[in-house]
Short mmCIF file of N, CA and C in Angstrom, two decimals:
data_model
loop_
_atom_site.label_atom_id
_atom_site.label_comp_id
_atom_site.label_asym_id
_atom_site.label_seq_id
_atom_site.Cartn_x
_atom_site.Cartn_y
_atom_site.Cartn_z
N UNK K 141 3.60 -4.98 -15.28
CA UNK K 141 3.56 -3.53 -15.28
C UNK K 141 2.16 -3.02 -15.59
N UNK K 142 1.83 -1.90 -14.99
CA UNK K 142 0.59 -1.21 -15.27
C UNK K 142 0.94 0.10 -15.97
N UNK K 143 0.07 0.53 -16.89
CA UNK K 143 0.34 1.71 -17.70
C UNK K 143 -0.81 2.71 -17.62
N UNK K 144 -0.51 3.94 -18.01
CA UNK K 144 -1.49 5.02 -18.05
C UNK K 144 -2.75 4.57 -18.80
N UNK K 145 -3.91 4.83 -18.21
CA UNK K 145 -5.19 4.51 -18.84
C UNK K 145 -5.74 3.14 -18.49
N UNK K 146 -4.95 2.28 -17.86
CA UNK K 146 -5.43 0.94 -17.50
C UNK K 146 -6.12 0.96 -16.14
N UNK K 147 -7.13 0.11 -16.00
CA UNK K 147 -7.79 -0.10 -14.71
C UNK K 147 -7.65 -1.56 -14.33
N UNK K 148 -7.18 -1.79 -13.10
CA UNK K 148 -6.95 -3.14 -12.60
C UNK K 148 -7.53 -3.31 -11.20
N UNK K 149 -7.85 -4.55 -10.88
CA UNK K 149 -8.23 -4.95 -9.53
C UNK K 149 -7.07 -5.72 -8.92
N UNK K 150 -6.85 -5.53 -7.61
CA UNK K 150 -5.77 -6.20 -6.90
C UNK K 150 -6.33 -6.75 -5.60
N UNK K 151 -5.79 -7.86 -5.18
CA UNK K 151 -6.17 -8.42 -3.88
C UNK K 151 -4.98 -9.06 -3.22
N UNK K 152 -4.89 -8.91 -1.92
CA UNK K 152 -3.89 -9.64 -1.14
C UNK K 152 -4.33 -9.67 0.31
N UNK K 153 -3.79 -10.63 1.03
CA UNK K 153 -4.06 -10.75 2.46
C UNK K 153 -2.77 -10.51 3.21
N UNK K 154 -2.88 -9.81 4.33
CA UNK K 154 -1.73 -9.44 5.15
C UNK K 154 -1.97 -9.88 6.59
N UNK K 155 -0.95 -10.51 7.18
CA UNK K 155 -1.00 -10.91 8.59
C UNK K 155 0.24 -10.34 9.28
N UNK K 156 0.00 -9.58 10.34
CA UNK K 156 1.08 -9.02 11.16
C UNK K 156 0.99 -9.70 12.52
N UNK K 157 2.03 -10.44 12.93
CA UNK K 157 1.98 -11.19 14.19
C UNK K 157 1.87 -10.29 15.42
N UNK K 158 1.30 -10.84 16.47
CA UNK K 158 1.27 -10.13 17.76
C UNK K 158 2.70 -9.84 18.19
N UNK K 159 2.90 -8.79 18.95
CA UNK K 159 4.22 -8.40 19.38
C UNK K 159 4.91 -7.46 18.40
N UNK K 160 4.23 -7.14 17.30
CA UNK K 160 4.79 -6.22 16.30
C UNK K 160 5.11 -4.88 16.97
N UNK K 161 6.27 -4.35 16.65
CA UNK K 161 6.70 -3.07 17.23
C UNK K 161 6.70 -1.98 16.16
N UNK K 162 5.95 -0.92 16.41
CA UNK K 162 5.92 0.21 15.50
C UNK K 162 7.19 1.04 15.72
N UNK K 163 7.88 1.39 14.65
CA UNK K 163 9.13 2.14 14.76
C UNK K 163 9.00 3.59 14.28
N UNK K 164 7.77 4.05 14.11
CA UNK K 164 7.53 5.43 13.70
C UNK K 164 8.31 6.37 14.61
N UNK K 165 8.95 7.41 14.14
CA UNK K 165 8.84 8.03 12.82
C UNK K 165 9.72 7.43 11.72
N UNK K 166 10.51 6.39 12.00
CA UNK K 166 11.11 5.64 10.90
C UNK K 166 9.94 5.03 10.11
N UNK K 167 10.17 4.71 8.86
CA UNK K 167 9.09 4.18 8.03
C UNK K 167 9.18 2.67 7.91
N UNK K 168 8.02 2.02 7.98
CA UNK K 168 7.91 0.59 7.72
C UNK K 168 6.80 0.41 6.69
N UNK K 169 7.17 -0.09 5.54
CA UNK K 169 6.22 -0.33 4.46
C UNK K 169 6.01 -1.83 4.31
N UNK K 170 4.75 -2.24 4.16
CA UNK K 170 4.42 -3.65 3.93
C UNK K 170 4.36 -3.97 2.44
N UNK K 171 3.92 -3.02 1.64
CA UNK K 171 3.80 -3.21 0.20
C UNK K 171 3.73 -1.84 -0.45
N UNK K 172 3.97 -1.82 -1.76
CA UNK K 172 3.91 -0.54 -2.46
C UNK K 172 3.73 -0.74 -3.96
N UNK K 173 3.14 0.25 -4.58
CA UNK K 173 3.12 0.36 -6.03
C UNK K 173 4.21 1.36 -6.37
N UNK K 174 5.25 0.87 -7.02
CA UNK K 174 6.42 1.67 -7.34
C UNK K 174 6.36 2.03 -8.82
N UNK K 175 7.04 3.09 -9.19
CA UNK K 175 7.09 3.50 -10.58
C UNK K 175 8.47 3.20 -11.16
N UNK K 176 8.50 2.81 -12.40
CA UNK K 176 9.77 2.59 -13.09
C UNK K 176 10.47 3.93 -13.26
N UNK K 177 11.64 4.06 -12.65
CA UNK K 177 12.42 5.28 -12.78
C UNK K 177 11.92 6.46 -11.96
N UNK K 178 11.01 6.21 -11.03
CA UNK K 178 10.46 7.29 -10.20
C UNK K 178 10.10 6.72 -8.83
N UNK K 179 9.61 7.57 -7.95
CA UNK K 179 9.28 7.16 -6.59
C UNK K 179 7.98 6.36 -6.53
N UNK K 180 7.74 5.65 -5.40
CA UNK K 180 6.46 4.94 -5.24
C UNK K 180 5.29 5.93 -5.27
N UNK K 181 4.14 5.44 -5.73
CA UNK K 181 2.94 6.28 -5.73
C UNK K 181 1.94 5.84 -4.67
N UNK K 182 1.99 4.58 -4.28
CA UNK K 182 1.09 4.07 -3.25
C UNK K 182 1.90 3.17 -2.33
N UNK K 183 1.80 3.43 -1.02
CA UNK K 183 2.51 2.60 -0.05
C UNK K 183 1.53 2.17 1.04
N UNK K 184 1.70 0.95 1.51
CA UNK K 184 0.94 0.43 2.64
C UNK K 184 1.90 0.46 3.83
N UNK K 185 1.72 1.45 4.71
CA UNK K 185 2.69 1.70 5.76
C UNK K 185 2.10 1.53 7.15
N UNK K 186 3.02 1.23 8.09
CA UNK K 186 2.65 1.17 9.50
C UNK K 186 2.40 2.58 10.02
N UNK K 187 3.09 3.55 9.50
CA UNK K 187 2.96 4.96 9.86
C UNK K 187 2.92 5.09 11.38
N UNK K 188 2.05 5.92 11.91
CA UNK K 188 1.98 6.14 13.36
C UNK K 188 0.98 5.17 13.98
N UNK K 189 1.18 3.88 13.72
CA UNK K 189 0.28 2.84 14.20
C UNK K 189 -0.69 2.42 13.13
N UNK K 190 -1.11 1.19 13.13
CA UNK K 190 -2.08 0.69 12.18
C UNK K 190 -1.51 0.51 10.79
N UNK K 191 -2.41 0.30 9.83
CA UNK K 191 -2.04 0.17 8.43
C UNK K 191 -2.62 1.36 7.68
N UNK K 192 -1.77 2.07 6.97
CA UNK K 192 -2.15 3.30 6.29
C UNK K 192 -1.88 3.19 4.80
N UNK K 193 -2.78 3.75 4.02
CA UNK K 193 -2.60 3.90 2.58
C UNK K 193 -1.99 5.28 2.36
N UNK K 194 -0.75 5.31 1.91
CA UNK K 194 0.00 6.55 1.72
C UNK K 194 0.09 6.80 0.22
N UNK K 195 -0.64 7.81 -0.27
CA UNK K 195 -0.72 8.12 -1.69
C UNK K 195 0.20 9.30 -1.98
N UNK K 196 1.07 9.12 -2.97
CA UNK K 196 2.09 10.13 -3.30
C UNK K 196 1.87 10.71 -4.69
N UNK K 197 2.32 11.96 -4.85
CA UNK K 197 2.54 12.46 -6.20
C UNK K 197 4.03 12.27 -6.47
N UNK K 198 4.61 12.98 -7.37
CA UNK K 198 6.02 12.76 -7.71
C UNK K 198 6.97 13.16 -6.59
N UNK K 199 6.49 13.93 -5.59
CA UNK K 199 7.40 14.46 -4.58
C UNK K 199 7.05 14.15 -3.13
N UNK K 200 5.76 13.97 -2.81
CA UNK K 200 5.38 13.89 -1.40
C UNK K 200 4.03 13.18 -1.22
N UNK K 201 3.70 12.90 0.04
CA UNK K 201 2.39 12.35 0.37
C UNK K 201 1.33 13.40 0.05
N UNK K 202 0.29 12.98 -0.66
CA UNK K 202 -0.82 13.89 -0.93
C UNK K 202 -2.08 13.47 -0.18
N UNK K 203 -2.15 12.19 0.21
CA UNK K 203 -3.27 11.74 1.04
C UNK K 203 -2.82 10.53 1.85
N UNK K 204 -3.22 10.52 3.11
CA UNK K 204 -2.87 9.45 4.03
C UNK K 204 -4.17 8.94 4.64
N UNK K 205 -4.50 7.67 4.40
CA UNK K 205 -5.79 7.11 4.80
C UNK K 205 -5.57 5.90 5.68
N UNK K 206 -6.15 5.91 6.87
CA UNK K 206 -6.03 4.76 7.77
C UNK K 206 -6.93 3.63 7.26
N UNK K 207 -6.32 2.46 6.99
CA UNK K 207 -7.06 1.29 6.54
C UNK K 207 -7.44 0.38 7.70
N UNK K 208 -6.49 0.19 8.63
CA UNK K 208 -6.69 -0.69 9.78
C UNK K 208 -6.12 0.02 11.01
N UNK K 209 -6.93 0.24 12.04
CA UNK K 209 -6.39 0.90 13.23
C UNK K 209 -5.37 0.02 13.96
N UNK K 210 -4.50 0.65 14.72
CA UNK K 210 -3.45 -0.06 15.45
C UNK K 210 -4.04 -1.18 16.32
N UNK K 211 -5.17 -0.92 16.95
CA UNK K 211 -5.78 -1.90 17.86
C UNK K 211 -6.22 -3.18 17.15
N UNK K 212 -6.37 -3.13 15.82
CA UNK K 212 -6.83 -4.29 15.05
C UNK K 212 -5.77 -4.86 14.12
N UNK K 213 -4.56 -4.29 14.12
CA UNK K 213 -3.55 -4.67 13.13
C UNK K 213 -2.98 -6.07 13.34
N UNK K 214 -2.67 -6.44 14.57
CA UNK K 214 -1.91 -7.67 14.78
C UNK K 214 -2.80 -8.86 15.14
N UNK K 215 -2.26 -10.06 14.83
CA UNK K 215 -2.91 -11.29 15.25
C UNK K 215 -4.10 -11.71 14.41
N UNK K 216 -4.31 -11.11 13.26
CA UNK K 216 -5.41 -11.49 12.37
C UNK K 216 -5.07 -11.17 10.92
N UNK K 217 -5.71 -11.86 10.04
CA UNK K 217 -5.54 -11.61 8.60
C UNK K 217 -6.39 -10.43 8.17
N UNK K 218 -5.87 -9.64 7.26
CA UNK K 218 -6.60 -8.52 6.66
C UNK K 218 -6.65 -8.74 5.16
N UNK K 219 -7.86 -8.87 4.63
CA UNK K 219 -8.06 -9.06 3.20
C UNK K 219 -8.26 -7.69 2.55
N UNK K 220 -7.36 -7.35 1.65
CA UNK K 220 -7.33 -6.03 1.03
C UNK K 220 -7.65 -6.17 -0.46
N UNK K 221 -8.61 -5.38 -0.91
CA UNK K 221 -8.97 -5.33 -2.33
C UNK K 221 -8.85 -3.89 -2.79
N UNK K 222 -8.27 -3.72 -3.97
CA UNK K 222 -8.11 -2.39 -4.55
C UNK K 222 -8.60 -2.40 -5.99
N UNK K 223 -9.18 -1.29 -6.40
CA UNK K 223 -9.44 -1.04 -7.81
C UNK K 223 -8.72 0.27 -8.11
N UNK K 224 -7.84 0.23 -9.11
CA UNK K 224 -7.04 1.41 -9.42
C UNK K 224 -7.10 1.70 -10.91
N UNK K 225 -7.43 2.94 -11.23
CA UNK K 225 -7.28 3.43 -12.60
C UNK K 225 -5.96 4.19 -12.61
N UNK K 226 -5.01 3.68 -13.39
CA UNK K 226 -3.71 4.30 -13.49
C UNK K 226 -3.77 5.45 -14.49
N UNK K 227 -3.45 6.64 -13.98
CA UNK K 227 -3.53 7.81 -14.86
C UNK K 227 -2.60 8.90 -14.37
N UNK K 228 -2.00 9.59 -15.31
CA UNK K 228 -1.20 10.77 -14.98
C UNK K 228 -2.09 12.01 -14.95
N UNK K 229 -3.37 11.83 -15.22
CA UNK K 229 -4.33 12.93 -15.25
C UNK K 229 -5.25 12.85 -14.02
N UNK K 230 -6.07 13.85 -13.78
CA UNK K 230 -6.97 13.83 -12.61
C UNK K 230 -8.09 12.79 -12.67
N UNK K 231 -8.20 12.02 -13.76
CA UNK K 231 -9.28 11.03 -13.87
C UNK K 231 -8.91 9.67 -13.26
N UNK K 232 -7.75 9.57 -12.64
CA UNK K 232 -7.37 8.33 -11.97
C UNK K 232 -8.13 8.15 -10.67
N UNK K 233 -8.11 6.93 -10.14
CA UNK K 233 -8.74 6.70 -8.84
C UNK K 233 -8.15 5.48 -8.15
N UNK K 234 -8.32 5.47 -6.83
CA UNK K 234 -7.95 4.32 -6.01
C UNK K 234 -9.13 4.06 -5.09
N UNK K 235 -9.69 2.87 -5.20
CA UNK K 235 -10.76 2.44 -4.29
C UNK K 235 -10.22 1.26 -3.51
N UNK K 236 -10.42 1.26 -2.20
CA UNK K 236 -9.88 0.20 -1.37
C UNK K 236 -10.95 -0.32 -0.42
N UNK K 237 -10.91 -1.65 -0.22
CA UNK K 237 -11.77 -2.32 0.74
C UNK K 237 -10.89 -3.19 1.63
N UNK K 238 -11.19 -3.20 2.91
CA UNK K 238 -10.48 -4.07 3.85
C UNK K 238 -11.53 -4.88 4.58
N UNK K 239 -11.42 -6.21 4.48
CA UNK K 239 -12.40 -7.07 5.11
C UNK K 239 -13.82 -6.82 4.62
N UNK K 240 -13.96 -6.40 3.36
CA UNK K 240 -15.27 -6.17 2.78
C UNK K 240 -15.83 -4.77 3.00
N UNK K 241 -15.21 -3.98 3.87
CA UNK K 241 -15.73 -2.63 4.12
C UNK K 241 -14.94 -1.61 3.31
N UNK K 242 -15.63 -0.58 2.83
CA UNK K 242 -14.97 0.49 2.08
C UNK K 242 -13.99 1.20 3.00
N UNK K 243 -12.73 1.33 2.54
CA UNK K 243 -11.69 1.92 3.36
C UNK K 243 -11.09 3.18 2.75
N UNK K 244 -11.18 3.33 1.43
CA UNK K 244 -10.59 4.50 0.77
C UNK K 244 -11.25 4.73 -0.58
N UNK K 245 -11.34 6.01 -0.94
CA UNK K 245 -11.87 6.39 -2.25
C UNK K 245 -11.15 7.67 -2.66
N UNK K 246 -10.07 7.52 -3.38
CA UNK K 246 -9.24 8.65 -3.81
C UNK K 246 -9.47 8.90 -5.28
N UNK K 247 -9.57 10.17 -5.67
CA UNK K 247 -9.69 10.55 -7.07
C UNK K 247 -8.58 11.54 -7.39
N UNK K 248 -7.84 11.27 -8.46
CA UNK K 248 -6.75 12.14 -8.87
C UNK K 248 -5.70 11.33 -9.60
N UNK K 249 -4.62 11.98 -9.99
CA UNK K 249 -3.53 11.29 -10.68
C UNK K 249 -2.99 10.18 -9.79
N UNK K 250 -2.74 9.01 -10.37
CA UNK K 250 -2.26 7.85 -9.63
C UNK K 250 -0.87 7.41 -10.07
N UNK K 251 -0.28 8.16 -10.98
CA UNK K 251 1.08 7.87 -11.43
C UNK K 251 1.65 9.11 -12.09
N UNK K 252 2.99 9.14 -12.18
CA UNK K 252 3.64 10.23 -12.89
C UNK K 252 4.65 9.71 -13.90
N UNK K 253 5.00 8.45 -13.82
CA UNK K 253 5.99 7.84 -14.71
C UNK K 253 5.29 7.05 -15.82
N UNK K 254 6.09 6.30 -16.58
CA UNK K 254 5.56 5.53 -17.71
C UNK K 254 4.82 4.28 -17.26
N UNK K 255 5.32 3.62 -16.20
CA UNK K 255 4.70 2.37 -15.76
C UNK K 255 4.88 2.17 -14.26
N UNK K 256 3.99 1.35 -13.70
CA UNK K 256 3.93 1.09 -12.26
C UNK K 256 3.99 -0.43 -12.05
N UNK K 257 4.60 -0.85 -10.95
CA UNK K 257 4.65 -2.27 -10.62
C UNK K 257 4.45 -2.43 -9.11
N UNK K 258 3.98 -3.61 -8.70
CA UNK K 258 3.67 -3.90 -7.30
C UNK K 258 4.83 -4.61 -6.64
N UNK K 259 5.17 -4.19 -5.43
CA UNK K 259 6.21 -4.83 -4.62
C UNK K 259 5.61 -5.12 -3.25
N UNK K 260 5.92 -6.29 -2.70
CA UNK K 260 5.46 -6.57 -1.34
C UNK K 260 6.59 -7.17 -0.53
N UNK K 261 6.48 -7.00 0.76
CA UNK K 261 7.52 -7.43 1.68
C UNK K 261 7.93 -6.24 2.52
N UNK K 262 8.50 -6.50 3.65
CA UNK K 262 8.85 -5.42 4.58
C UNK K 262 10.00 -4.58 4.04
N UNK K 263 9.82 -3.28 4.13
CA UNK K 263 10.83 -2.33 3.68
C UNK K 263 10.87 -1.19 4.69
N UNK K 264 12.04 -1.00 5.28
CA UNK K 264 12.20 0.08 6.26
C UNK K 264 13.09 1.16 5.68
N UNK K 265 12.76 2.41 6.00
CA UNK K 265 13.57 3.52 5.54
C UNK K 265 13.53 4.63 6.60
N UNK K 266 14.39 5.59 6.42
CA UNK K 266 14.51 6.73 7.34
C UNK K 266 14.76 6.27 8.78
N UNK K 267 15.65 5.28 8.92
CA UNK K 267 15.96 4.74 10.25
C UNK K 267 16.61 5.79 11.14
N UNK K 268 17.19 6.82 10.56
CA UNK K 268 17.79 7.88 11.37
C UNK K 268 16.75 8.62 12.21
N UNK K 269 15.49 8.51 11.86
CA UNK K 269 14.42 9.16 12.63
C UNK K 269 14.12 8.43 13.94
N UNK K 270 14.52 7.16 14.02
CA UNK K 270 14.32 6.37 15.23
C UNK K 270 15.51 5.41 15.33
N UNK K 271 16.50 5.79 16.07
CA UNK K 271 17.75 5.02 16.15
C UNK K 271 17.54 3.58 16.63
N UNK K 272 16.53 3.34 17.46
CA UNK K 272 16.30 1.98 17.96
C UNK K 272 15.66 1.08 16.91
N UNK K 273 15.15 1.63 15.82
CA UNK K 273 14.48 0.85 14.78
C UNK K 273 15.40 -0.19 14.16
N UNK K 274 16.69 0.11 14.09
CA UNK K 274 17.64 -0.82 13.48
C UNK K 274 17.76 -2.13 14.26
N UNK K 275 17.36 -2.12 15.52
CA UNK K 275 17.46 -3.31 16.37
C UNK K 275 16.15 -4.10 16.48
N UNK K 276 15.16 -3.71 15.72
CA UNK K 276 13.84 -4.35 15.78
C UNK K 276 13.68 -5.32 14.62
N UNK K 277 13.20 -6.52 14.91
CA UNK K 277 12.90 -7.49 13.87
C UNK K 277 11.41 -7.44 13.57
N UNK K 278 11.08 -7.32 12.29
CA UNK K 278 9.67 -7.29 11.87
C UNK K 278 9.36 -8.52 11.05
N UNK K 279 8.11 -8.97 11.16
CA UNK K 279 7.61 -10.07 10.35
C UNK K 279 6.22 -9.71 9.84
N UNK K 280 5.93 -10.17 8.64
CA UNK K 280 4.59 -10.04 8.08
C UNK K 280 4.42 -11.18 7.09
N UNK K 281 3.20 -11.64 6.95
CA UNK K 281 2.90 -12.75 6.05
C UNK K 281 1.89 -12.27 5.02
N UNK K 282 2.08 -12.73 3.79
CA UNK K 282 1.22 -12.35 2.68
C UNK K 282 0.64 -13.61 2.06
N UNK K 283 -0.57 -13.48 1.53
CA UNK K 283 -1.21 -14.61 0.88
C UNK K 283 -2.16 -14.07 -0.19
N UNK K 284 -2.46 -14.92 -1.16
CA UNK K 284 -3.49 -14.68 -2.16
C UNK K 284 -3.30 -13.37 -2.92
N UNK K 285 -2.07 -13.11 -3.36
CA UNK K 285 -1.80 -11.92 -4.17
C UNK K 285 -2.30 -12.16 -5.58
N UNK K 286 -3.11 -11.22 -6.07
CA UNK K 286 -3.69 -11.40 -7.40
C UNK K 286 -3.95 -10.04 -8.05
N UNK K 287 -3.82 -10.01 -9.37
CA UNK K 287 -4.21 -8.86 -10.19
C UNK K 287 -5.15 -9.38 -11.24
N UNK K 288 -6.26 -8.67 -11.45
CA UNK K 288 -7.26 -9.15 -12.41
C UNK K 288 -8.04 -7.97 -12.99
N UNK K 289 -8.88 -8.29 -13.93
CA UNK K 289 -9.70 -7.26 -14.57
C UNK K 289 -11.07 -7.06 -13.91
N UNK K 290 -11.41 -7.94 -12.93
CA UNK K 290 -12.71 -7.79 -12.27
C UNK K 290 -12.57 -8.09 -10.77
N UNK K 291 -13.50 -7.54 -10.00
CA UNK K 291 -13.51 -7.80 -8.56
C UNK K 291 -13.76 -9.28 -8.27
N UNK K 292 -14.63 -9.87 -9.05
CA UNK K 292 -14.95 -11.29 -8.85
C UNK K 292 -13.69 -12.15 -8.93
N UNK K 293 -12.78 -11.81 -9.82
CA UNK K 293 -11.56 -12.59 -9.98
C UNK K 293 -10.58 -12.46 -8.81
N UNK K 294 -10.68 -11.39 -8.03
CA UNK K 294 -9.76 -11.21 -6.91
C UNK K 294 -10.36 -11.68 -5.59
N UNK K 295 -11.65 -11.94 -5.54
CA UNK K 295 -12.28 -12.36 -4.29
C UNK K 295 -12.15 -13.85 -4.09
#
């Protein structure tokens, strides 16, 4: 668990096989930072193509940042590094790098509950938005998941 006031580094690698089918407007999440007793605050979603960082407050998306474009999503590994200051106040931040390049720099509250935890694996929701989504099989592979106090430890 992560708590208010803590700063952590995270790293993981994601591989989405060729032939992947986007089911937008149904949601497909690859990973998320969820809150104990509350909604997720950070989701890694397929969204409308590609890989997107979906940052939430207690009720809705407040920022949506494309990390990997659709044309580059499948058939290759993506190394993702994050530095997150967990805070219920505006002094929180999320910094993200994909393949060594800066991909996101968000400043603001990063949580609303008491604690946050990381979940990974495919999660689909709002299938009623795309009735054919229920018939689609998705696969994704994860490697080198790590949480540490420094960037050096996650690289």
